[in-house]
XYZ file of C-alpha atoms in Angstrom:
681
model
C 128.277 72.678 48.429
C 129.070 75.367 51.457
C 126.013 76.738 53.704
C 123.784 79.301 51.877
C 126.922 80.358 49.587
C 124.809 82.659 47.572
C 123.717 84.788 50.708
C 127.496 85.355 50.396
C 128.537 88.360 48.650
C 131.657 88.201 46.994
C 134.533 89.780 48.331
C 136.731 91.805 45.050
C 139.983 91.556 44.280
C 141.764 93.581 47.045
C 143.516 92.114 50.469
C 142.104 90.139 52.777
C 143.387 92.223 55.120
C 141.838 95.309 53.988
C 138.563 94.327 53.975
C 136.558 97.224 55.097
C 133.725 94.342 56.290
C 135.615 92.697 58.851
C 135.086 92.756 62.491
C 137.360 90.216 63.835
C 140.573 88.430 61.918
C 143.463 86.629 62.122
C 144.569 82.981 62.162
C 143.491 80.018 63.396
C 143.748 76.481 63.323
C 140.877 74.073 61.750
C 139.518 70.685 61.819
C 138.927 69.150 59.405
C 136.559 66.638 59.869
C 133.016 68.408 60.103
C 131.075 67.777 64.457
C 132.122 64.148 64.018
C 133.852 63.174 67.379
C 137.529 61.257 65.690
C 140.484 60.788 66.934
C 142.649 64.340 67.263
C 144.195 65.072 64.748
C 146.514 68.577 64.448
C 144.350 71.085 62.606
C 144.965 73.333 59.391
C 145.759 76.773 59.858
C 144.352 79.487 57.530
C 143.178 83.046 57.851
C 139.743 83.986 59.643
C 137.266 87.001 58.843
C 134.672 87.373 60.694
C 131.771 89.995 58.663
C 128.644 90.950 59.945
C 127.424 88.281 57.663
C 129.151 85.244 57.573
C 132.390 83.799 59.352
C 135.116 83.297 56.108
C 138.177 81.824 55.873
C 141.031 81.997 52.597
C 143.905 80.190 52.328
C 145.936 82.961 53.212
C 145.901 86.526 54.320
C 147.217 87.779 50.965
C 146.311 89.888 48.354
C 144.020 87.650 46.365
C 144.201 85.186 48.460
C 141.449 81.731 47.527
C 138.266 82.318 50.085
C 137.924 78.439 50.929
C 134.699 78.497 53.025
C 131.524 80.541 54.301
C 129.489 79.596 57.933
C 125.812 81.578 57.307
C 125.398 83.573 61.188
C 121.727 83.814 61.627
C 120.087 83.973 65.004
C 119.695 80.223 64.998
C 123.265 79.906 65.390
C 125.557 78.652 68.064
C 128.835 79.522 69.821
C 131.031 77.006 72.225
C 133.556 78.659 74.864
C 136.836 77.108 75.487
C 136.953 73.896 77.078
C 139.704 73.543 79.811
C 140.075 69.476 79.228
C 140.550 69.971 75.985
C 142.904 71.975 76.673
C 145.074 69.865 79.272
C 144.737 66.702 76.588
C 145.463 68.683 73.206
C 147.734 72.179 74.418
C 145.005 73.838 72.229
C 141.969 76.426 73.025
C 138.578 75.450 71.022
C 136.047 77.827 69.728
C 133.137 75.851 67.815
C 130.672 77.726 65.438
C 127.618 75.884 64.677
C 125.712 76.277 61.271
C 122.195 75.649 60.100
C 124.541 72.145 57.559
C 128.001 72.999 59.233
C 130.038 73.433 62.508
C 133.871 75.569 62.213
C 135.845 74.178 65.309
C 139.134 76.454 65.970
C 141.899 76.208 67.657
C 144.582 78.302 68.971
C 147.298 78.219 72.020
C 145.955 81.228 73.015
C 143.011 81.890 75.541
C 142.384 85.448 75.261
C 142.200 85.154 71.763
C 139.637 82.534 71.796
C 137.848 84.207 74.403
C 137.640 87.481 71.920
C 136.442 84.919 68.714
C 133.279 83.298 70.922
C 132.502 87.217 72.646
C 132.475 88.547 68.762
C 130.930 85.626 67.397
C 128.061 85.770 69.721
C 127.178 89.548 69.129
C 127.220 88.655 65.088
C 124.456 85.770 66.001
C 122.656 88.347 68.669
C 122.031 91.281 66.286
C 120.707 89.205 63.672
C 117.111 89.183 63.630
C 114.679 85.877 64.818
C 114.133 83.435 62.336
C 110.084 82.586 61.631
C 109.721 79.114 59.800
C 106.482 78.636 57.573
C 104.912 77.114 61.417
C 105.143 79.956 63.087
C 104.343 81.994 59.992
C 100.817 80.522 59.406
C 100.283 80.408 63.441
C 99.619 84.179 62.720
C 97.807 84.809 59.847
C 95.452 81.784 61.563
C 94.971 84.239 64.276
C 94.489 87.444 62.699
C 91.952 85.633 60.258
C 90.334 82.898 62.190
C 86.945 85.147 62.120
C 87.118 84.432 58.304
C 86.194 80.898 57.851
C 86.665 81.059 54.207
C 89.958 82.662 54.428
C 91.317 80.041 57.173
C 89.944 76.763 55.077
C 91.953 78.949 52.111
C 94.861 78.766 54.540
C 94.311 74.724 55.730
C 94.016 74.160 52.191
C 97.266 75.158 49.923
C 98.948 75.106 53.095
C 100.031 70.843 54.027
C 102.354 71.586 57.056
C 98.799 72.656 58.847
C 97.176 68.994 58.244
C 98.071 65.697 59.585
C 100.908 63.969 57.003
C 101.442 59.992 56.695
C 105.192 60.539 55.668
C 107.728 62.055 57.929
C 109.397 65.291 59.237
C 112.340 66.220 57.818
C 112.563 69.666 59.735
C 111.266 70.780 62.919
C 108.106 72.684 63.053
C 109.476 75.364 65.172
C 112.904 76.616 64.918
C 115.584 75.720 67.303
C 119.384 76.405 67.418
C 121.503 74.757 65.525
C 124.737 71.788 67.631
C 124.874 70.037 70.263
C 122.488 69.885 73.311
C 123.980 69.945 76.574
C 124.218 67.061 78.332
C 123.930 68.143 81.775
C 120.233 68.020 80.961
C 117.986 65.839 84.054
C 117.484 61.895 83.239
C 118.977 58.719 82.680
C 118.549 59.127 78.940
C 121.101 60.445 76.362
C 119.781 63.221 73.797
C 121.419 64.686 70.354
C 120.164 67.549 69.331
C 116.995 69.845 69.952
C 116.265 69.580 66.570
C 117.408 65.189 65.894
C 115.048 64.918 68.515
C 111.801 66.990 67.306
C 111.859 64.574 64.511
C 112.544 61.481 66.184
C 109.528 62.532 67.937
C 107.767 63.066 65.507
C 108.627 59.683 64.626
C 107.194 57.968 68.106
C 103.746 60.023 67.306
C 103.466 58.494 63.987
C 104.123 54.855 65.951
C 100.632 55.729 68.297
C 98.568 55.660 65.104
C 99.597 51.442 64.695
C 100.200 50.891 69.142
C 97.642 48.289 70.594
C 99.303 49.506 74.085
C 100.132 53.103 73.473
C 100.916 54.252 77.658
C 104.613 53.324 77.598
C 105.343 55.569 73.748
C 102.903 58.081 75.020
C 104.814 58.624 78.598
C 108.323 58.434 76.828
C 107.331 61.265 74.866
C 105.989 63.149 78.176
C 109.338 62.302 79.656
C 111.152 63.584 76.611
C 109.121 66.641 77.106
C 110.289 67.085 80.967
C 114.056 66.296 80.229
C 114.143 68.946 77.259
C 111.458 71.735 77.770
C 111.631 73.876 74.636
C 110.552 70.426 72.900
C 107.286 71.053 74.422
C 105.852 74.335 71.971
C 106.903 71.368 69.062
C 105.646 68.272 70.688
C 101.472 70.926 70.514
C 102.502 71.833 67.214
C 102.807 68.400 65.887
C 99.716 67.280 67.746
C 97.501 69.944 66.290
C 98.949 68.500 63.229
C 98.610 64.916 63.168
C 94.827 65.954 65.031
C 93.625 68.070 61.794
C 92.248 66.744 58.804
C 92.872 63.066 59.282
C 92.492 60.441 57.126
C 90.155 59.087 60.107
C 88.608 61.476 61.819
C 87.829 59.629 65.528
C 89.344 56.541 64.529
C 91.424 54.538 66.938
C 94.514 56.145 65.522
C 92.786 59.876 65.777
C 91.816 59.236 69.304
C 95.248 58.124 70.546
C 96.888 61.830 69.977
C 94.255 63.491 71.488
C 94.313 61.073 74.613
C 98.300 62.277 73.962
C 97.234 65.717 73.907
C 95.340 65.519 76.994
C 98.454 64.265 78.600
C 100.088 67.126 77.256
C 97.738 69.572 78.369
C 97.447 67.913 82.211
C 101.415 68.202 82.553
C 102.664 71.436 80.516
C 101.628 74.831 79.486
C 103.002 75.993 76.127
C 104.174 79.266 75.615
C 101.320 81.643 74.546
C 101.201 81.930 70.872
C 100.968 78.177 71.151
C 98.374 78.006 73.457
C 96.688 80.876 71.386
C 96.623 78.274 68.029
C 96.401 75.550 70.249
C 92.588 77.347 71.367
C 91.910 77.624 68.319
C 92.284 74.066 67.363
C 89.811 73.276 70.078
C 87.107 75.004 68.871
C 88.051 74.814 64.971
C 87.375 70.541 66.449
C 84.183 70.677 68.453
C 82.337 72.980 65.754
C 82.891 70.760 62.769
C 82.594 67.561 64.844
C 79.997 68.108 67.602
C 79.085 65.525 70.117
C 82.434 63.145 68.816
C 84.418 62.084 71.004
C 87.822 64.415 69.224
C 84.747 67.231 70.854
C 85.203 65.613 74.103
C 88.813 65.717 74.680
C 88.969 69.073 73.176
C 86.651 70.895 76.061
C 88.835 68.948 78.875
C 91.840 69.754 77.366
C 90.513 73.265 77.771
C 89.293 72.750 80.977
C 92.850 71.320 81.453
C 95.081 74.229 80.509
C 93.414 76.298 82.900
C 94.561 74.614 85.742
C 97.726 73.068 84.745
C 100.896 74.929 86.447
C 103.604 72.545 85.236
C 104.856 68.935 86.569
C 107.952 67.334 88.879
C 106.717 64.066 87.215
C 105.252 63.212 83.975
C 101.828 61.238 84.486
C 102.303 57.224 85.990
C 101.505 54.911 83.809
C 98.378 54.529 86.300
C 97.782 58.529 85.285
C 97.850 58.137 81.218
C 95.136 54.945 81.505
C 92.941 57.234 83.801
C 93.274 60.234 80.974
C 93.240 58.945 78.393
C 89.574 57.703 79.449
C 88.907 61.555 80.788
C 88.638 60.264 84.432
C 89.813 60.314 87.787
C 92.219 59.297 89.703
C 91.681 57.166 93.079
C 94.206 57.682 95.293
C 94.494 55.471 98.856
C 95.649 57.777 102.093
C 96.277 55.563 105.323
C 94.931 57.265 108.173
C 96.769 55.686 111.738
C 94.256 53.952 113.570
C 90.982 54.776 111.775
C 90.727 51.950 108.083
C 92.485 53.854 104.653
C 90.282 56.829 102.816
C 89.911 56.689 98.965
C 89.647 59.701 97.274
C 89.658 60.754 93.590
C 92.203 62.734 92.749
C 92.442 64.530 89.243
C 95.860 65.790 87.731
C 95.628 69.171 89.530
C 95.047 68.359 93.229
C 97.321 69.298 95.770
C 98.443 67.317 98.992
C 96.834 70.596 100.763
C 93.639 69.927 99.261
C 93.299 66.368 100.291
C 94.307 67.183 103.187
C 91.535 69.618 103.988
C 88.878 66.966 102.783
C 89.612 64.212 105.001
C 89.647 66.758 107.645
C 86.165 67.613 106.467
C 85.778 63.864 106.402
C 86.805 63.005 109.357
C 84.794 65.711 112.073
C 88.449 67.092 112.313
C 87.674 70.880 111.628
C 87.143 71.873 115.312
C 90.687 71.083 115.647
C 92.599 73.320 117.053
C 95.725 71.062 115.776
C 97.197 70.884 112.181
C 97.123 68.232 109.465
C 99.168 67.265 106.705
C 100.052 63.859 104.203
C 103.122 62.278 104.483
C 104.855 60.302 102.520
C 105.513 56.843 104.739
C 108.019 54.039 103.255
C 109.985 51.444 106.037
C 113.111 53.504 105.600
C 111.795 57.277 106.080
C 108.984 59.677 106.810
C 108.819 63.241 105.682
C 105.360 65.341 105.075
C 104.030 66.168 101.520
C 104.130 69.903 100.531
C 100.782 71.733 100.765
C 101.422 72.532 96.990
C 102.566 69.654 96.025
C 100.893 67.599 93.281
C 99.752 64.091 94.535
C 100.176 62.916 90.652
C 103.771 63.798 90.919
C 103.806 61.948 94.367
C 102.033 58.839 92.798
C 104.777 58.826 90.176
C 107.139 58.985 92.356
C 105.577 56.094 93.940
C 105.389 54.284 90.907
C 108.991 54.729 90.545
C 110.610 53.670 93.486
C 108.390 50.178 93.142
C 110.055 49.472 89.758
C 114.090 50.177 91.116
C 113.077 48.749 94.715
C 110.319 45.541 93.871
C 111.587 43.892 96.822
C 110.537 46.902 99.231
C 108.500 46.015 102.361
C 106.115 48.168 102.307
C 105.810 50.021 99.683
C 105.826 53.436 99.622
C 102.182 55.125 100.768
C 100.410 58.542 101.871
C 98.983 59.218 105.063
C 97.150 61.154 106.816
C 98.462 62.959 110.962
C 99.403 65.741 112.333
C 101.135 68.370 111.368
C 101.505 70.973 113.794
C 100.803 70.790 117.330
C 99.185 73.437 118.952
C 96.779 72.175 121.454
C 97.319 67.876 122.772
C 96.317 68.361 126.461
C 92.778 69.096 125.375
C 92.229 65.878 122.642
C 88.863 64.621 124.146
C 89.798 61.102 124.568
C 86.741 59.848 122.860
C 87.544 61.587 120.339
C 89.003 60.790 116.773
C 91.823 62.811 117.141
C 92.745 61.216 120.135
C 93.079 57.552 118.230
C 95.120 59.617 115.666
C 97.326 61.176 118.685
C 97.839 57.879 120.020
C 98.193 55.525 117.133
C 101.039 59.067 116.203
C 102.611 58.860 119.368
C 103.185 54.902 119.145
C 104.822 55.163 115.588
C 107.144 58.111 116.691
C 108.345 56.030 119.771
C 109.215 52.896 117.582
C 111.322 54.758 115.853
C 112.918 56.079 118.377
C 111.639 59.698 118.983
C 110.508 59.699 122.432
C 114.038 59.164 124.129
C 113.363 57.265 126.917
C 113.827 54.768 129.821
C 114.037 50.482 128.599
C 111.209 50.202 131.586
C 108.966 53.149 130.177
C 109.618 51.653 126.684
C 108.533 48.235 128.077
C 105.674 49.128 130.584
C 104.486 51.841 126.649
C 104.860 48.606 124.883
C 102.375 46.271 127.465
C 100.037 49.564 127.272
C 100.107 48.966 123.866
C 98.424 45.766 123.846
C 95.907 46.270 126.409
C 94.600 48.603 124.318
C 94.738 46.125 121.066
C 93.157 43.129 123.043
C 92.189 43.913 126.510
C 93.337 41.194 129.009
C 95.834 38.541 128.575
C 94.757 35.955 127.071
C 97.180 33.304 125.428
C 95.165 32.814 122.920
C 95.560 36.949 122.505
C 97.178 38.035 118.566
C 100.117 38.767 119.632
C 102.011 41.942 117.244
C 106.145 41.421 116.262
C 107.630 43.180 118.808
C 109.310 45.831 116.450
C 105.693 46.747 116.157
C 105.325 47.109 120.242
C 109.552 48.010 121.142
C 111.451 50.210 119.708
C 114.343 47.518 117.152
C 117.129 50.280 117.567
C 117.254 49.111 121.526
C 117.614 45.734 120.739
C 120.122 46.415 118.784
C 122.056 49.144 121.112
C 122.791 46.058 123.121
C 124.560 43.674 120.739
C 128.238 44.038 120.632
C 129.688 45.824 118.289
C 132.082 44.511 115.328
C 135.500 43.650 115.851
C 137.836 46.672 114.083
C 140.703 45.499 112.163
C 143.028 48.487 111.228
C 143.561 48.969 108.049
C 146.477 47.815 106.494
C 149.183 49.913 105.255
C 152.072 47.813 103.863
C 151.576 48.245 99.768
C 153.095 44.560 100.102
C 150.826 43.673 103.177
C 147.547 44.496 100.882
C 148.925 42.513 97.594
C 149.699 39.807 100.030
C 145.889 40.075 102.088
C 144.596 40.113 98.160
C 145.990 36.908 97.101
C 145.136 35.076 100.729
C 141.017 37.026 100.110
C 140.443 34.732 96.922
C 141.800 31.277 98.020
C 141.514 30.016 101.617
C 142.326 32.488 103.891
C 139.497 33.957 102.048
C 136.976 31.420 102.463
C 137.731 30.940 106.193
C 137.090 34.851 107.013
C 133.473 34.474 104.493
C 133.452 31.124 107.554
C 134.201 33.554 110.651
C 131.417 36.314 109.020
C 129.060 34.068 108.805
C 129.298 32.187 112.260
C 129.535 35.678 113.715
C 126.473 36.954 112.057
C 124.730 33.741 113.020
C 125.348 34.355 116.944
C 124.285 37.929 116.823
C 121.317 36.636 114.944
C 120.684 34.346 118.540
C 121.878 36.871 120.560
C 119.391 38.776 118.990
C 116.310 36.564 119.848
C 117.510 35.507 122.870
C 117.414 39.902 123.426
C 114.098 39.495 122.001
C 112.473 36.667 123.811
C 113.646 38.264 127.323
C 112.061 41.866 126.326
C 108.734 40.052 124.828
C 109.154 37.986 128.518
C 109.162 40.928 130.556
C 106.390 43.305 128.189
C 103.498 40.393 128.847
C 104.379 40.272 132.749
C 103.357 44.077 132.439
C 100.454 43.431 130.381
C 99.305 41.168 133.089
C 99.395 43.769 135.578
C 97.352 45.748 133.611
C 93.878 43.506 133.545
C 90.812 45.143 134.105
C 91.861 48.946 132.358
C 89.929 49.864 128.842
C 91.257 50.208 125.784
C 90.406 54.334 126.802
C 92.088 54.091 129.939
C 95.336 52.084 128.276
C 95.355 54.832 125.560
C 94.980 57.607 127.853
C 98.289 55.882 130.464
C 99.866 55.700 127.060
C 99.418 59.324 126.215
C 100.214 60.388 129.871
C 103.962 58.406 129.734
C 104.662 59.776 126.210
C 103.716 63.917 127.508
C 106.636 63.432 130.091
C 108.995 63.690 127.651
C 108.959 67.520 127.201
C 109.232 67.906 123.116
C 106.150 65.352 122.139
C 103.578 68.127 121.217
C 105.793 69.136 118.793
C 107.387 68.382 114.847
C 110.710 67.180 115.031
C 112.857 67.309 112.092
C 115.721 65.137 111.306
C 118.802 67.798 110.718
C 122.648 68.755 110.901
C 124.064 71.608 112.599
C 126.347 73.247 109.760
C 126.760 76.413 111.722
C 126.310 78.767 113.993
C 127.880 82.377 112.992
C 127.016 85.913 113.963
C 124.698 87.633 112.144
C 126.778 90.812 112.128
C 129.122 88.763 109.748
C 132.537 89.649 111.357
C 134.247 88.005 114.641
C 137.952 89.316 115.037
C 137.569 91.695 112.120
C 137.440 88.563 109.608
C 134.338 88.288 107.588
C 131.905 85.304 107.886
C 134.455 83.014 111.015
C 132.536 80.390 112.584
C 132.085 82.034 116.008
C 134.183 79.879 118.904
C 131.845 81.917 121.414
C 128.405 82.160 120.936
C 125.777 82.955 124.014
C 123.932 79.761 122.821
C 124.951 76.232 124.555
C 125.290 75.515 121.106
C 128.854 75.617 119.550
C 130.238 74.859 116.239
C 133.927 75.694 116.526
C 136.350 75.847 113.448
C 136.780 72.562 111.489
C 134.398 70.692 113.714
C 132.313 68.690 111.557
C 128.366 68.951 111.781
C 126.108 67.983 115.137
C 123.272 65.931 114.178
C 120.123 67.028 116.257
C 116.515 67.351 116.421
C 114.634 70.590 115.351
C 112.032 70.896 117.309
C 108.784 73.131 116.297
C 106.481 73.461 118.953
C 103.135 75.790 119.511
C 105.512 78.339 122.054
C 109.274 77.210 121.544
C 111.901 75.805 118.917
C 113.752 73.468 120.591
C 117.067 71.641 119.658
C 117.553 67.643 121.147
C 120.719 65.327 120.731
C 118.787 62.548 119.483
C 117.706 60.514 122.355
C 118.226 63.235 125.069
C 115.379 63.908 127.038
C 116.231 67.249 127.870
C 116.750 70.041 124.769
C 120.207 71.626 123.669
C 118.997 74.316 124.093
C 114.889 76.301 123.266
C 114.009 79.158 121.630
C 110.884 80.819 122.793
C 109.756 82.693 119.279
C 109.840 86.583 120.713
C 113.246 85.401 120.370
C 113.818 84.322 116.830
C 114.085 87.967 114.156
C 113.481 85.420 111.057
C 114.099 81.643 109.002
C 114.097 80.635 106.010
C 115.788 78.168 103.077
C 119.001 79.662 102.612
C 119.079 76.749 99.501
C 117.076 73.411 98.714
C 119.457 71.598 101.528
C 119.712 74.539 103.948
C 117.405 76.531 106.870
C 118.617 79.327 108.461
C 116.967 80.426 111.927
C 118.418 83.338 113.232
C 118.359 83.878 117.022
C 119.239 87.311 118.416
C 122.371 87.914 117.021
C 122.972 84.416 116.045
C 122.188 82.638 112.519
C 121.881 78.527 112.764
C 122.517 77.139 110.017
C 121.030 73.508 109.632
C 121.848 70.865 106.286
C 118.639 68.656 106.223
C 116.807 66.926 103.567
C 113.619 68.443 105.243
C 113.508 72.304 103.964
C 111.078 72.262 101.981
C 108.496 70.083 104.647
C 109.532 72.864 107.321
């Protein structure tokens, strides 16, 4: 039976072409296998007529032609635009219309005709009144009679859809558009339609009742809601339904629902109508079960909803565990030179709040410098945005640990200087000076303090003096990479031999055949021998460098730890870039702010008053963007002198053009930088 056929007014015996209700009509070809993905078959041609209520098709356009089918158009229907890839494969432009039970896949050889049908069908869909489900209507009734207890009880008693059910759900509680889901949704998981996913999620919720370890299942439900935001309201309604008059209030299954509802409230904010319905449900639960576990969860959820603004990541497994107990997480923040700090955080705590707490706890409130939290790993380090939720950061750490189990050390949070306003007047006996010293040493090891190798050895000796005092054969020796920049040792090694590419097809074939035989084994042996020689050379260079560092360390006998730290800082301050925040950037272009050079708009400038050039056709330049207290400077990595500096009086504006482009307007020029640290700047 065709979908909702009884709602279609039967046409009279007159000619199909003379239908006064027709909006668009014409010959189209229809695929006869519904919505299933099947091998391509040549469709059959029918006469289609679009009316204000339906899309009908007939055997022909002659008088008395038999109507073969109708698709009722409502606000939940959807239509897909023609697919260019399908046209390349078949020579047809497609128009797909999704209804409640059926979908029509229509084809035409002309693009303008396909576009005409798509626009007309979409216009009819947009003209329809929004469809409301029984749940939506009952939510409105509950809100209207919330001050009438007798009426409310009758509403709940007469409408099982509002109450707990042990049976399956065959349709969503809220309206969702018909049709396939956009598979460009983020995340590795694949989804079908919103309606199908809503029903699947209800099945997952019912599994919670008997799960001994519900945490992974809860995280999966939360991840689906993050990937498909329209399902957030649906899950809230499903959880309200399953926690309304359950068979065992306060039992394990019921509490699992409340625990998932708690996690939802700390992750997603529902739409206003659902939020009002949820708050009424929380009030009703507290009134009916005062001092119960459900009432405690209801109170916690109400408070969380006041703070939730949306999350970038779903709660980590650890966060879900503490939310199930209505507790706070303990976040460990590492501080250079001092023991790690443990800070209690909630799902709503921002990085700025934790940074301010540590500033107060460590007695740094009077410092003119700025501090922030950093995400730090063995490979990278970047500041955490002030408004970033630390719970999201911890979830990312958990995900990275799962992807790279051999990572050493794991990702961690660090508390460090972020904005340097005055590094010269920091008291030597203060905690801030110790933090500054440790951060300067990190910069040296990462190669962010360009200086001579002789100076680097002296800095390493001063570091040893600050750690162990005078030289002793019994003193603990750190690893060389903890004292001296590793990249300097690697730079001494000879470059790998360059093998020119093989251009001849026959030569490539012979090389491929040889690679799999004895010749390939010989090449592998040669590479292993070469790598072994390089490692041996690296050990020799490391031993030579360590010996030089130790000789310099012996000369520092009698120097106290404060003096060694002060001498270290004095050497580092010789580089003019110290005392500023550095960002790795690629100079993408230097362009005139007026946008016209030689009459051509947006042409990259080849002549500029700046010392930086970005000619047409040249690649981006890798630079350091140094933001200091008095000026913004640009350095070529490893070079001690800046390429150019701009005092803040010369900078007219700055900002992020997109998620990876930072723009700096200096007088009559715009400098465009590409960087992964746009939000950090």
